[in-house]
PDB file of C-alpha atoms in Angstrom:
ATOM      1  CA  UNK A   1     -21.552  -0.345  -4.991  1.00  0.00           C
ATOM      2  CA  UNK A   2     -17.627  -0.988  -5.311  1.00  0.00           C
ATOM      3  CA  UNK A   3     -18.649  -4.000  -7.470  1.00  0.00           C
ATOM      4  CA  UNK A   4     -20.616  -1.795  -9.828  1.00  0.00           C
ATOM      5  CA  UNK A   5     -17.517   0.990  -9.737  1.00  0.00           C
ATOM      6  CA  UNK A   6     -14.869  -1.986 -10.501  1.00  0.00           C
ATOM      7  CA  UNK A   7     -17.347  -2.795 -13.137  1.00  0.00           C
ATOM      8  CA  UNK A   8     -17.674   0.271 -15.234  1.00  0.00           C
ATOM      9  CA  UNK A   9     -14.301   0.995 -14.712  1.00  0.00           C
ATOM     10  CA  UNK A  10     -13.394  -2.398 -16.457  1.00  0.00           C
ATOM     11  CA  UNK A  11     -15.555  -1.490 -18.921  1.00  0.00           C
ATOM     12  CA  UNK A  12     -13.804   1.518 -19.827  1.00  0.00           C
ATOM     13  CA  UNK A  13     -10.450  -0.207 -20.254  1.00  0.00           C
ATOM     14  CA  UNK A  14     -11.845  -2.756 -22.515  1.00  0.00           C
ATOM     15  CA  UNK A  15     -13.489   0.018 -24.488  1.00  0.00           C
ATOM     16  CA  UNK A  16      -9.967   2.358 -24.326  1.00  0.00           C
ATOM     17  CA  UNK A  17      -8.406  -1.014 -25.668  1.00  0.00           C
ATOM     18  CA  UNK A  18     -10.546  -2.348 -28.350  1.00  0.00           C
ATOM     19  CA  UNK A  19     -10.604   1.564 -30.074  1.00  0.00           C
ATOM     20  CA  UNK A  20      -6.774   0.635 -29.614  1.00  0.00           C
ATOM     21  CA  UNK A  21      -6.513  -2.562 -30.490  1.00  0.00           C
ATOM     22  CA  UNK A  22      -9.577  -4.115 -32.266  1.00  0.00           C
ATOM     23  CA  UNK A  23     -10.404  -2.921 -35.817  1.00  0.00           C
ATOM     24  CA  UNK A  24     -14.623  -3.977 -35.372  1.00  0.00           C
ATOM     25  CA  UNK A  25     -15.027  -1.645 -32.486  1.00  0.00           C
ATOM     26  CA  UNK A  26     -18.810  -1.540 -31.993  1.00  0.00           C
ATOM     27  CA  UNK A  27     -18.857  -5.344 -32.043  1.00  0.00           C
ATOM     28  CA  UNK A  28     -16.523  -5.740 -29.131  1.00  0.00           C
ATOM     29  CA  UNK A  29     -18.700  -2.533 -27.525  1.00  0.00           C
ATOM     30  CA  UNK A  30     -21.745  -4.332 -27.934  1.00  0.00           C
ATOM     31  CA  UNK A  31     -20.599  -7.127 -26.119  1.00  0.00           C
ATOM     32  CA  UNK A  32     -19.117  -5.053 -23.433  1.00  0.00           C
ATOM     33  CA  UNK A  33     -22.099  -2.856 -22.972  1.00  0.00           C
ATOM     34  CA  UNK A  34     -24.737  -5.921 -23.026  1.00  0.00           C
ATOM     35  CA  UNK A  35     -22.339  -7.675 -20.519  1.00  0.00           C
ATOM     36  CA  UNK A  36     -22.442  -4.734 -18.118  1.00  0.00           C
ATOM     37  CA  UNK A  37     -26.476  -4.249 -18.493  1.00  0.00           C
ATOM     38  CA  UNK A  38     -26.555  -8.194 -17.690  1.00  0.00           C
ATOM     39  CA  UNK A  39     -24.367  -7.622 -14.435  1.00  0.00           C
ATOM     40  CA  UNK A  40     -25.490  -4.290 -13.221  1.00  0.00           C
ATOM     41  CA  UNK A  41     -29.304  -5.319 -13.396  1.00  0.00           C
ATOM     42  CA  UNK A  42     -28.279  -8.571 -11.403  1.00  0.00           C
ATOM     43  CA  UNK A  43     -26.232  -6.700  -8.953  1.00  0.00           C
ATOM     44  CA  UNK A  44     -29.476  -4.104  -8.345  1.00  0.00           C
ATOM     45  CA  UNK A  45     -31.692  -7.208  -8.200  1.00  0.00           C
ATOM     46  CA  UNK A  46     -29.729  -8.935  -5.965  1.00  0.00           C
ATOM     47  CA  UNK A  47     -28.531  -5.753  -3.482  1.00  0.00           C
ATOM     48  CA  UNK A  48     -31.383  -3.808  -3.226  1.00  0.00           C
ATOM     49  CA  UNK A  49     -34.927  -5.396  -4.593  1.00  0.00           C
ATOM     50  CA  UNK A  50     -34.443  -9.037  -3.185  1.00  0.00           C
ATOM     51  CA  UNK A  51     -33.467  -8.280   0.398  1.00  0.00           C
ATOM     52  CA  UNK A  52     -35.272  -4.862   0.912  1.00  0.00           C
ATOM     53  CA  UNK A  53     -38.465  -6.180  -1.140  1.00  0.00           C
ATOM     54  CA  UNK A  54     -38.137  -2.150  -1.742  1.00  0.00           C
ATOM     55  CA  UNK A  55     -39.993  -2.092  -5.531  1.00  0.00           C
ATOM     56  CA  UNK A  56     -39.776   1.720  -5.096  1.00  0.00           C
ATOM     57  CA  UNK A  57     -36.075   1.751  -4.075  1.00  0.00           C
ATOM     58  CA  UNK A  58     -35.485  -1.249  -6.932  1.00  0.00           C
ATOM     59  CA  UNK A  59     -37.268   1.061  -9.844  1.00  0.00           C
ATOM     60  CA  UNK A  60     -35.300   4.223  -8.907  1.00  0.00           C
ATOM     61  CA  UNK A  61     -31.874   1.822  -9.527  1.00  0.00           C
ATOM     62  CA  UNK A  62     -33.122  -0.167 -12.519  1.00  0.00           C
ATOM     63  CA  UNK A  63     -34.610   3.422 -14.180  1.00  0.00           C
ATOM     64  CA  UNK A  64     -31.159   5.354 -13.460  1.00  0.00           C
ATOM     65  CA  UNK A  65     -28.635   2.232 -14.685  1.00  0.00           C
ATOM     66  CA  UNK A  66     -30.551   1.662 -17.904  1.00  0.00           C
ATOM     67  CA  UNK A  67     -30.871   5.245 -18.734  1.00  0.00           C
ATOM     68  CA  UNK A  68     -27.607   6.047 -18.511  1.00  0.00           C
ATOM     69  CA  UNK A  69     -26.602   2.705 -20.131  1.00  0.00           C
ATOM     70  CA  UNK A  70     -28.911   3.831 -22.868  1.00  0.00           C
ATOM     71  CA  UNK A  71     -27.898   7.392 -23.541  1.00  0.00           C
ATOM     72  CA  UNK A  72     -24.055   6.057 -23.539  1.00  0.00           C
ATOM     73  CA  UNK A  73     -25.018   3.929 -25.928  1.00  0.00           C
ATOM     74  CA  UNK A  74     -26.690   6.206 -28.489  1.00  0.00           C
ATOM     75  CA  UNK A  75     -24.090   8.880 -27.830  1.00  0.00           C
ATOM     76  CA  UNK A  76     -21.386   6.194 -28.705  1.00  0.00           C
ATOM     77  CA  UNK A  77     -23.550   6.085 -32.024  1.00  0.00           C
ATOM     78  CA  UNK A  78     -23.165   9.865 -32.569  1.00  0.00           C
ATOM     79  CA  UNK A  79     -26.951  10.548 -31.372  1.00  0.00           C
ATOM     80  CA  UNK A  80     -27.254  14.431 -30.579  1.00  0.00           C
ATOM     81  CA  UNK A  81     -26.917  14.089 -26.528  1.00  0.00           C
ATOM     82  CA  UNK A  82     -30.870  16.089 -26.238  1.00  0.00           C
ATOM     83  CA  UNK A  83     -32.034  12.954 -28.621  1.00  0.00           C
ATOM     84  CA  UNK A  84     -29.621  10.731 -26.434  1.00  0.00           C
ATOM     85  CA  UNK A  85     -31.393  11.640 -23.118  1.00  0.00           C
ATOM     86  CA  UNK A  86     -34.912  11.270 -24.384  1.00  0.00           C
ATOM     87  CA  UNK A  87     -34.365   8.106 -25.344  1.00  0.00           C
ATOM     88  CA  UNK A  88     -32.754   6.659 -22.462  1.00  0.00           C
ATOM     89  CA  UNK A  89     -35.272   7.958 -20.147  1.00  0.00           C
ATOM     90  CA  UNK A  90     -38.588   6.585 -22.049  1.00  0.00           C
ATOM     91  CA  UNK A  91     -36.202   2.976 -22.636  1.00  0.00           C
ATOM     92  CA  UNK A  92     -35.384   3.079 -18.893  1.00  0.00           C
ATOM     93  CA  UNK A  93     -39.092   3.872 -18.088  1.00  0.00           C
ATOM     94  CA  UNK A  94     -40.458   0.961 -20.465  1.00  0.00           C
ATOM     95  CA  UNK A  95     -37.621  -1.139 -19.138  1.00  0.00           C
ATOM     96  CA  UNK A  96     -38.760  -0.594 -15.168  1.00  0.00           C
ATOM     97  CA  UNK A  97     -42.583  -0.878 -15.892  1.00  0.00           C
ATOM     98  CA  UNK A  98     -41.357  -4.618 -17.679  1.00  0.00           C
ATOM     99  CA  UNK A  99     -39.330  -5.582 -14.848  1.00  0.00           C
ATOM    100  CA  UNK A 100     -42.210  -4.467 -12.593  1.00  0.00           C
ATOM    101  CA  UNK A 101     -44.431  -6.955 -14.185  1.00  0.00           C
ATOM    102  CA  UNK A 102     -41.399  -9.604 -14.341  1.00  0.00           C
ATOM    103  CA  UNK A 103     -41.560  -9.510 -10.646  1.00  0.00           C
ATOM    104  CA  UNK A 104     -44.824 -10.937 -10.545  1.00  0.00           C
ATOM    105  CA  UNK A 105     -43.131 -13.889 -12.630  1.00  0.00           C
ATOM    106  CA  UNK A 106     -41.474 -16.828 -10.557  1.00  0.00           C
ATOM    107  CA  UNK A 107     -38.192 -16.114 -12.255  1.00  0.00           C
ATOM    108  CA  UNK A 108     -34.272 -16.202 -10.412  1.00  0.00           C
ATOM    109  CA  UNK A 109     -31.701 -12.836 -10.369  1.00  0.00           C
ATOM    110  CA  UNK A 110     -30.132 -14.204 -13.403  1.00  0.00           C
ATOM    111  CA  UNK A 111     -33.826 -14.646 -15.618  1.00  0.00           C
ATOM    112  CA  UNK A 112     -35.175 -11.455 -14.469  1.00  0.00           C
ATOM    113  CA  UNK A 113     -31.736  -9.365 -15.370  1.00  0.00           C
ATOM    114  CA  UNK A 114     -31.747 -12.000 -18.554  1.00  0.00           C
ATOM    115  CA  UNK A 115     -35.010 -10.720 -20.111  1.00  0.00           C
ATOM    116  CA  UNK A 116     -34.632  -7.063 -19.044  1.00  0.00           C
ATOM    117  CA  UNK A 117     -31.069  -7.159 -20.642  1.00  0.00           C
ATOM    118  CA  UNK A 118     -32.707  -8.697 -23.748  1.00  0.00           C
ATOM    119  CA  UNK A 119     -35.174  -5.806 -23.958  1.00  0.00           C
ATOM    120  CA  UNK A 120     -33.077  -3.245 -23.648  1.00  0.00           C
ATOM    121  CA  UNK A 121     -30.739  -4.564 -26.566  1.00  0.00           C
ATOM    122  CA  UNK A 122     -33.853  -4.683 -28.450  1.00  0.00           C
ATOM    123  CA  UNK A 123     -34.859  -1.417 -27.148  1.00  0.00           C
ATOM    124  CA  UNK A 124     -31.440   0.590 -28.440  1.00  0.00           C
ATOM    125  CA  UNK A 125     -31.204  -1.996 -31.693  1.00  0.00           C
ATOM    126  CA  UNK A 126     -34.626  -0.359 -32.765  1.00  0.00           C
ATOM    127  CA  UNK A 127     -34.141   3.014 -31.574  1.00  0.00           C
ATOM    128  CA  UNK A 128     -30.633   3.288 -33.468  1.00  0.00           C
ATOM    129  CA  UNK A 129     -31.879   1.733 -37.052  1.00  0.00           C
ATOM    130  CA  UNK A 130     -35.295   4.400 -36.710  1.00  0.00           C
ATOM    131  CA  UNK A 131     -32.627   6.917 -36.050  1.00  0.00           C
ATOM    132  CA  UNK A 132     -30.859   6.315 -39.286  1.00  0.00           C
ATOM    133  CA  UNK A 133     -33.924   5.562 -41.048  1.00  0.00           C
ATOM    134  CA  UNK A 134     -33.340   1.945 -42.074  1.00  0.00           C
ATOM    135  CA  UNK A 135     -36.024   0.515 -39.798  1.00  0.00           C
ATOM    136  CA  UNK A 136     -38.660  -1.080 -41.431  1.00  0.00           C
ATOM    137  CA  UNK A 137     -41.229  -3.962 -41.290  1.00  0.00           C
ATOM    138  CA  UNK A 138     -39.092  -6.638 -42.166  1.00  0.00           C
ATOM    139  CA  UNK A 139     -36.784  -5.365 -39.646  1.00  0.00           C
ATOM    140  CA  UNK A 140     -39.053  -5.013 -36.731  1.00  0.00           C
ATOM    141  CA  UNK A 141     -40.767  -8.283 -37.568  1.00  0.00           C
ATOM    142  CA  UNK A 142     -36.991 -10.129 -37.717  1.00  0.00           C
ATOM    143  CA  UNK A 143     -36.166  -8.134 -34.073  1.00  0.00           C
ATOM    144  CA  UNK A 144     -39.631  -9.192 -33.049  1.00  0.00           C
ATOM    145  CA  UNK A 145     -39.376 -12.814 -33.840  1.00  0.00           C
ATOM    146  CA  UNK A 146     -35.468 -12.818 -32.113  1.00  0.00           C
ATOM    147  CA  UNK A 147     -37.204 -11.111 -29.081  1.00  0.00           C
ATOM    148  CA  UNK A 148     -40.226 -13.608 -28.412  1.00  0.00           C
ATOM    149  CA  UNK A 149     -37.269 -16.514 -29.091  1.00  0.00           C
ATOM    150  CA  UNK A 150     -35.142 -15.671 -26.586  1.00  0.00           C
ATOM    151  CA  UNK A 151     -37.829 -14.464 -23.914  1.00  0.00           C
ATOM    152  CA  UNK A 152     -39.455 -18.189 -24.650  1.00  0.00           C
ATOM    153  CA  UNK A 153     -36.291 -19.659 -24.179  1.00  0.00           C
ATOM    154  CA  UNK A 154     -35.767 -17.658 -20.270  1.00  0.00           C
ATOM    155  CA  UNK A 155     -39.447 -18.342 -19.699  1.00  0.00           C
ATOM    156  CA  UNK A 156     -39.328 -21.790 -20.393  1.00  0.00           C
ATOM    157  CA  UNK A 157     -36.261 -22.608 -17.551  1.00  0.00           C
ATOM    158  CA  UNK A 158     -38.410 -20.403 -14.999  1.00  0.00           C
ATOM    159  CA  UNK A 159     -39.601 -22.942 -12.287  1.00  0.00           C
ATOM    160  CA  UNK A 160     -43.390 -23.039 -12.945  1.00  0.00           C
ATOM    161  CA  UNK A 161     -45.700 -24.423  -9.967  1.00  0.00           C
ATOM    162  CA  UNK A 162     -49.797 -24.397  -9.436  1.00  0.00           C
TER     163      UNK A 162
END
């Protein structure tokens, strides 16, 4: 729990400083805020699923950290905080029903918080272009196609045995 304190609060300087410093702001977010999904979903995999083998316990966690992740993230896009809420919750709920079924998968820490960190990029990435109205079918398909990439790519190092 200190690690995950000393996280966020590291992320919170490096925001503070690139609104200071940096002039592309949400790039240097983006990388901040996918960086701290990656970490805090390995840190809740690793603390309190693994050893405890408590799924209930583990869901609670994962549900809480990505839906406050998520709202952050739409509030730092000037979402309305009511819209902001809704969204993290229902991302947060699709993310913990994916990472139940991940669990069946024979898949390390660092894969499972890999692929559930790649969702929930997707997850915001869609929810933000349908909020300004710019998402379309070329869009989705492109996010679509990036998504079943990547999720190939962590499924294919997985150790697979009969």
């Amino acid at each position: 729990y200190i690690l995950i304190g000393l996280l966020a609060t590291v992320f919170y300087l490096l925001l503070g400083l690139s609104n200071l410093i940096f002039v592309r702001k949400r790039l240097i977010y983006g990388i901040a805020h996918t960086g701290l999904i990656y970490l805090g979903l390995i840190i809740i995999q690793e603390t309190i699923i693994s050893p405890v083998k408590g799924m209930l316990m583990g869901d609670i966690a994962v549900w809480l950290f990505i839906m406050l992740m998520m709202k952050e993230s739409m509030e730092f896009e000037n979402i309305s905080s009511k819209q902001s809420f809704i969204f993290g919750s229902v991302g947060a709920f699709i993310t913990v029903e994916i990472g139940w079924l991940l669990s069946f998968l024979p898949l390390t820490s660092i894969q499972w918080g890999g692929a559930l960190t790649l969702l929930v990029v997707a997850l915001e990435r869609a929810l933000k272009t349908n909020v300004e109205g710019k998402l379309n079918l070329q869009e989705g398909l492109k996010q679509a196609l990036i998504f079943a990439l990547i999720a190939l790519g962590i499924l294919a190092t997985a150790t697979w045995e009969i």
